[in-house]
Amino acid sequence: MAFRVQIRRDTSLNWNTNDPILLDGEFAYETDTGRYKIGNGVDVWSDLIYSLVGITGPTGSVGPTGTTGATGSQGIQGPTGSTGSQGSTGSQGIQGPTGETGPTGSQGSTGSQGIQGPTGETGSQGIQGPTGETGPTGSQGSTGSQGIQGPTGETGPTGSQGSTGSQGIQGPTGENGPTGSQGSTGSQGPTGPTGSTGPTGSQGPTGETGPTGSQGSTGPTGSQGPTGLQGIQGPTGETGPTGSQGPTGNTGQNGITGPSGIDTSILSINSYSVAYTLQIGDKGNLVEISSSSNLNITVPTESSVPFLNGTQILLVRGGTGSLGITGATGVTLNSSLGYLNLNNQYSAATLVKKSTDVWYVFGDLKI
């Protein structure tokens, strides 16, 4: 004759209102949520955790997106808030290294040299005395027309430099004479050895400057130095009023609802009357052994039956014969005080897989 097991049941509200203490290993079921708890003989209902939760069904396919509604007209822009005062400038960051100098551009053509006038004789330099006070600068006369520059003679050998004489007293600056036009440059003679520096003659008029050559390409920029400290930010201006909202677009059609998931909160009861080794189909279900003989339920190794970590299996002793829980070679079963035999007929226990070949066992057990 087959045995039928009836589990205690009530609504979630009634369970939490009455808050009873379930017996160790006793099942209790919420009829309105599909969830259940297993007692430990100590904690009240509200302190117990729920056991297995049903597997969520596959998500339905997403429905097509509705057309986007037309954009509402732009609201009137609010007035710009007043500008906050500028924060103080952060300290100057360290200057990065100077980048390499770019190549020099090609030199522009030299302008025509004006005719250089003859060089006047150089007067002998007087002994330089101590520097006197600078006299007042005379008014500048108007610039006269450029004189014709005579041809430059060949450069004679430079003599050895003589010792510098003492500075003479500086007289007042005279008016500038008119600048003559620059003459053409003569060919340069060979440079002789440097001789002593003779007295400096008066400078001839400066010729016109030739056109500037094109600028060479800029060399690469050196790496930037670190940024200075951020200055204090000024207060934010007032926010302008928000423009009116445009009309809402039409709502798209709802997608097709996916199929409902399988409700695994309803246990499958697998009944046997002989010694039994757990199989993959027992996960999340109740295994009942009903016999007058003394039998065992064996927990297999992961290599033979790959239960996932966290798997729960409920066990019930349905017959008068004893029912023990054993592990295959290599399997560890951890229970309070090492008890692994169901206490009496209709006693229950729970197996929970912790890790590879390691299980917890708890319920109405004896040595």
XYZ file of C-alpha atoms in Angstrom:
367
model
C 0.000 0.000 0.000
C 1.436 3.457 -1.003
C 1.822 6.143 1.687
C 0.739 9.757 1.129
C 2.461 12.671 2.862
C 0.482 15.816 3.687
C 2.522 18.967 4.473
C 1.253 21.688 6.861
C -0.037 24.683 4.910
C -1.580 28.133 5.435
C -1.455 31.641 3.963
C 1.650 33.823 4.387
C -0.372 36.284 6.541
C -1.554 33.564 8.937
C 1.928 32.023 9.264
C 3.471 35.422 10.134
C 0.588 36.363 12.461
C 0.684 33.100 14.464
C 4.511 32.788 14.138
C 4.716 29.151 15.409
C 7.850 27.106 16.115
C 8.080 24.181 13.657
C 9.475 20.844 14.752
C 13.028 20.010 13.686
C 12.707 18.867 10.033
C 8.990 19.743 9.804
C 7.752 21.179 6.444
C 5.306 24.103 6.208
C 3.917 25.600 2.979
C 2.507 29.064 2.077
C -0.532 28.480 -0.142
C -0.593 31.996 -1.581
C 3.144 32.400 -2.414
C 4.208 28.822 -3.254
C 7.188 29.026 -0.843
C 7.937 26.792 2.129
C 10.145 26.554 5.198
C 11.671 23.678 7.233
C 11.631 23.908 11.043
C 14.587 23.430 13.353
C 12.657 23.049 16.645
C 14.024 26.409 17.930
C 13.252 29.432 15.714
C 9.771 30.891 15.165
C 8.325 31.060 11.643
C 9.480 34.638 10.905
C 13.121 33.768 11.784
C 13.302 30.756 9.444
C 14.558 31.165 5.868
C 12.619 29.996 2.845
C 13.802 26.849 1.084
C 13.874 26.196 -2.664
C 12.535 28.852 -5.014
C 11.072 27.882 -8.355
C 13.124 28.301 -11.534
C 12.140 31.466 -13.419
C 10.581 30.814 -16.794
C 12.285 32.113 -19.949
C 11.774 35.792 -20.730
C 9.297 36.508 -23.489
C 10.547 38.057 -26.699
C 10.617 41.854 -26.728
C 7.785 43.466 -28.614
C 8.502 45.950 -31.411
C 9.312 49.492 -30.304
C 6.554 51.991 -30.878
C 7.162 54.972 -33.130
C 8.696 57.970 -31.405
C 6.315 60.826 -30.816
C 7.002 64.188 -32.433
C 9.338 66.450 -30.468
C 7.569 69.224 -28.642
C 8.271 72.831 -29.570
C 11.278 74.413 -27.882
C 10.366 76.298 -24.740
C 11.357 79.956 -24.386
C 14.903 80.124 -23.113
C 15.206 81.635 -19.667
C 17.459 84.636 -19.105
C 21.120 83.841 -18.520
C 22.132 83.954 -14.896
C 24.653 86.526 -13.795
C 28.262 85.421 -14.139
C 29.901 84.410 -10.903
C 33.052 86.159 -9.829
C 36.177 84.545 -11.218
C 38.076 82.320 -8.838
C 41.661 83.107 -8.025
C 44.203 81.760 -10.516
C 45.916 78.580 -9.455
C 49.654 78.578 -8.955
C 51.733 78.196 -12.134
C 52.450 74.560 -12.964
C 56.042 73.456 -13.553
C 57.049 74.228 -17.124
C 57.554 71.154 -19.254
C 60.858 70.624 -21.095
C 61.437 72.678 -24.241
C 60.589 70.824 -27.435
C 63.231 70.268 -30.093
C 63.916 73.215 -32.386
C 62.253 72.853 -35.764
C 64.348 73.047 -38.943
C 65.391 76.534 -40.078
C 63.418 77.885 -42.999
C 65.174 78.745 -46.245
C 66.782 82.179 -46.238
C 65.061 84.816 -48.258
C 66.955 86.550 -51.055
C 69.134 89.450 -49.950
C 67.863 92.851 -50.936
C 70.039 94.981 -53.173
C 72.805 96.681 -51.209
C 72.898 100.394 -51.338
C 76.154 102.116 -52.292
C 78.232 102.529 -49.149
C 79.795 105.852 -48.572
C 83.483 106.111 -47.752
C 84.412 105.332 -44.178
C 85.694 108.255 -42.229
C 88.961 108.105 -40.406
C 88.788 106.738 -36.928
C 89.897 109.095 -34.246
C 92.207 107.916 -31.495
C 90.401 106.730 -28.398
C 91.002 108.669 -25.251
C 91.695 107.146 -21.907
C 88.412 105.996 -20.429
C 87.622 107.624 -17.149
C 84.995 106.709 -14.622
C 81.458 106.789 -15.920
C 79.807 110.050 -15.187
C 76.188 110.847 -14.818
C 74.185 110.583 -18.013
C 73.366 113.917 -19.431
C 69.948 114.811 -20.727
C 69.058 113.441 -24.145
C 68.834 116.061 -26.804
C 65.791 116.323 -29.026
C 65.963 114.088 -32.077
C 66.311 115.783 -35.368
C 64.324 114.805 -38.428
C 65.753 111.917 -40.424
C 67.416 113.031 -43.590
C 67.462 111.178 -46.873
C 69.753 108.135 -47.004
C 73.136 108.836 -48.446
C 74.589 106.686 -51.180
C 76.727 103.974 -49.664
C 80.053 103.388 -51.286
C 81.436 99.942 -52.070
C 82.925 98.058 -49.157
C 86.636 97.502 -49.398
C 88.299 94.198 -48.755
C 88.622 93.291 -45.118
C 92.171 93.485 -43.871
C 93.659 91.013 -41.450
C 92.506 91.493 -37.882
C 95.244 92.438 -35.476
C 95.656 91.084 -32.005
C 93.340 92.658 -29.485
C 94.863 95.282 -27.280
C 94.071 95.889 -23.699
C 90.949 97.930 -23.037
C 91.609 101.450 -21.880
C 89.832 103.123 -19.035
C 86.402 104.576 -19.836
C 86.369 108.236 -20.644
C 83.788 110.663 -19.396
C 80.663 110.308 -21.513
C 79.449 113.457 -23.010
C 75.879 114.354 -23.828
C 74.290 112.491 -26.716
C 74.186 114.503 -29.863
C 71.406 114.643 -32.387
C 71.090 111.683 -34.754
C 72.238 112.367 -38.250
C 70.207 111.345 -41.274
C 70.467 107.678 -42.292
C 71.760 107.121 -45.813
C 70.593 104.364 -48.143
C 72.631 101.187 -47.848
C 75.016 100.358 -50.660
C 75.600 96.927 -52.138
C 77.826 94.573 -50.162
C 81.215 93.845 -51.693
C 82.740 90.408 -51.785
C 84.283 89.372 -48.485
C 88.022 88.853 -48.375
C 89.693 86.038 -46.507
C 89.747 86.460 -42.740
C 93.185 86.978 -41.325
C 94.320 86.202 -37.822
C 92.680 88.279 -35.150
C 94.802 91.265 -34.293
C 94.517 93.665 -31.443
C 91.376 95.726 -31.598
C 91.966 99.166 -32.913
C 89.956 102.164 -31.971
C 86.364 102.034 -33.124
C 85.454 104.324 -35.970
C 82.156 106.021 -36.384
C 79.459 103.743 -37.826
C 78.358 104.264 -41.366
C 74.726 104.601 -42.276
C 72.651 101.397 -42.195
C 71.443 99.995 -45.518
C 67.897 98.919 -46.217
C 66.904 95.557 -44.768
C 66.276 92.743 -47.253
C 62.964 90.809 -47.266
C 62.476 88.268 -44.471
C 62.880 84.600 -45.456
C 59.964 82.188 -45.092
C 59.560 80.827 -41.598
C 60.683 77.236 -40.957
C 58.217 74.618 -39.758
C 57.517 74.646 -36.033
C 59.301 72.009 -33.980
C 57.317 69.522 -31.914
C 55.731 70.919 -28.772
C 57.326 69.898 -25.499
C 55.319 67.894 -22.984
C 52.945 70.004 -20.939
C 53.829 70.725 -17.340
C 51.439 69.711 -14.565
C 48.286 71.796 -14.244
C 48.199 74.361 -11.467
C 45.717 74.172 -8.630
C 42.080 74.791 -9.587
C 40.867 78.229 -8.670
C 37.769 78.625 -6.491
C 34.673 78.416 -8.670
C 32.392 81.387 -8.623
C 28.740 80.975 -7.567
C 26.394 79.499 -10.174
C 24.001 81.876 -11.832
C 20.276 81.456 -11.349
C 18.597 78.837 -13.565
C 16.263 80.186 -16.186
C 12.633 78.984 -16.278
C 11.992 75.588 -17.933
C 10.310 75.646 -21.321
C 6.939 73.995 -21.806
C 7.034 70.231 -22.452
C 6.227 68.927 -25.904
C 3.373 66.459 -26.423
C 4.038 62.806 -25.552
C 4.520 60.430 -28.484
C 2.208 57.492 -29.108
C 2.854 54.377 -26.997
C 4.267 51.424 -28.936
C 2.452 48.100 -29.060
C 3.105 45.621 -26.253
C 5.385 42.708 -27.113
C 4.171 39.135 -27.113
C 4.103 37.667 -23.595
C 6.584 34.836 -23.143
C 5.505 31.429 -21.852
C 5.184 31.047 -18.084
C 8.038 29.349 -16.218
C 7.604 25.982 -14.612
C 6.338 26.256 -11.006
C 8.961 24.234 -9.123
C 7.570 25.237 -5.717
C 5.361 22.121 -6.049
C 7.551 19.174 -5.112
C 7.745 15.952 -7.013
C 7.655 12.946 -4.629
C 9.895 10.088 -5.740
C 8.939 6.954 -3.748
C 11.088 3.812 -3.407
C 11.027 0.659 -1.268
C 14.641 -0.455 -1.713
C 18.102 0.938 -0.949
C 18.573 3.921 -3.268
C 21.382 6.113 -4.718
C 20.325 9.691 -5.469
C 19.942 10.671 -9.143
C 20.007 14.075 -10.913
C 16.191 14.074 -11.139
C 15.927 14.165 -7.320
C 17.282 17.730 -7.027
C 14.690 20.074 -5.509
C 12.293 17.152 -4.881
C 11.298 14.802 -2.056
C 12.641 11.252 -1.922
C 10.526 8.850 0.169
C 11.791 5.383 1.212
C 9.000 3.106 2.511
C 10.002 -0.342 3.729
C 9.942 -2.560 6.788
C 13.587 -3.432 6.081
C 16.583 -1.422 7.265
C 17.793 0.540 4.219
C 20.227 3.333 3.246
C 20.097 6.307 0.886
C 23.500 6.906 -0.759
C 24.809 10.338 -1.814
C 26.904 9.808 -5.000
C 30.169 11.597 -5.958
C 30.028 14.670 -8.177
C 31.884 12.797 -10.925
C 29.041 10.264 -11.177
C 26.035 12.598 -10.612
C 26.924 16.315 -11.117
C 24.637 18.072 -8.636
C 25.256 21.858 -8.546
C 26.433 23.548 -5.350
C 23.358 24.669 -3.368
C 21.202 21.715 -4.508
C 18.560 20.706 -1.904
C 16.945 17.253 -1.641
C 14.266 16.375 0.938
C 14.211 12.868 2.497
C 11.316 11.110 4.289
C 11.353 7.751 6.123
C 7.933 6.372 5.098
C 8.234 2.818 6.495
C 8.862 1.139 9.820
C 12.346 -0.028 8.832
C 15.304 2.178 9.719
C 16.654 4.591 7.098
C 20.255 5.787 7.137
C 22.100 8.352 4.966
C 25.544 7.370 3.670
C 28.035 8.927 1.269
C 29.812 7.175 -1.559
C 33.596 6.872 -1.215
C 35.031 10.395 -1.238
C 31.769 12.102 -0.166
C 31.646 13.995 3.168
C 28.326 14.358 5.066
C 28.289 17.021 7.820
C 25.463 16.829 10.420
C 24.915 17.842 14.045
C 26.724 15.371 16.351
C 27.371 13.177 13.290
C 23.767 11.809 13.347
C 22.814 10.319 9.940
C 19.751 8.074 10.662
C 16.150 9.310 10.420
C 14.611 9.078 13.894
C 11.201 7.440 13.342
C 8.628 6.612 10.695
C 7.667 9.886 8.904
C 10.819 11.645 10.117
C 12.320 14.004 7.498
C 15.737 15.416 6.683
C 17.262 17.803 4.139
C 20.461 17.430 2.084
C 22.187 20.640 0.877
C 25.309 20.472 -1.304
C 27.985 22.901 -0.011
C 30.850 22.202 -2.443
C 32.404 19.382 -4.446
C 31.483 16.108 -2.648
C 30.612 17.986 0.605
C 26.964 18.026 1.857
C 25.071 19.345 4.882
C 22.484 17.041 6.518
C 19.902 18.383 8.980
C 16.492 17.287 10.212
C 14.941 14.737 12.590
C 18.058 12.546 12.975
C 19.556 10.109 15.477
C 22.877 8.321 15.875
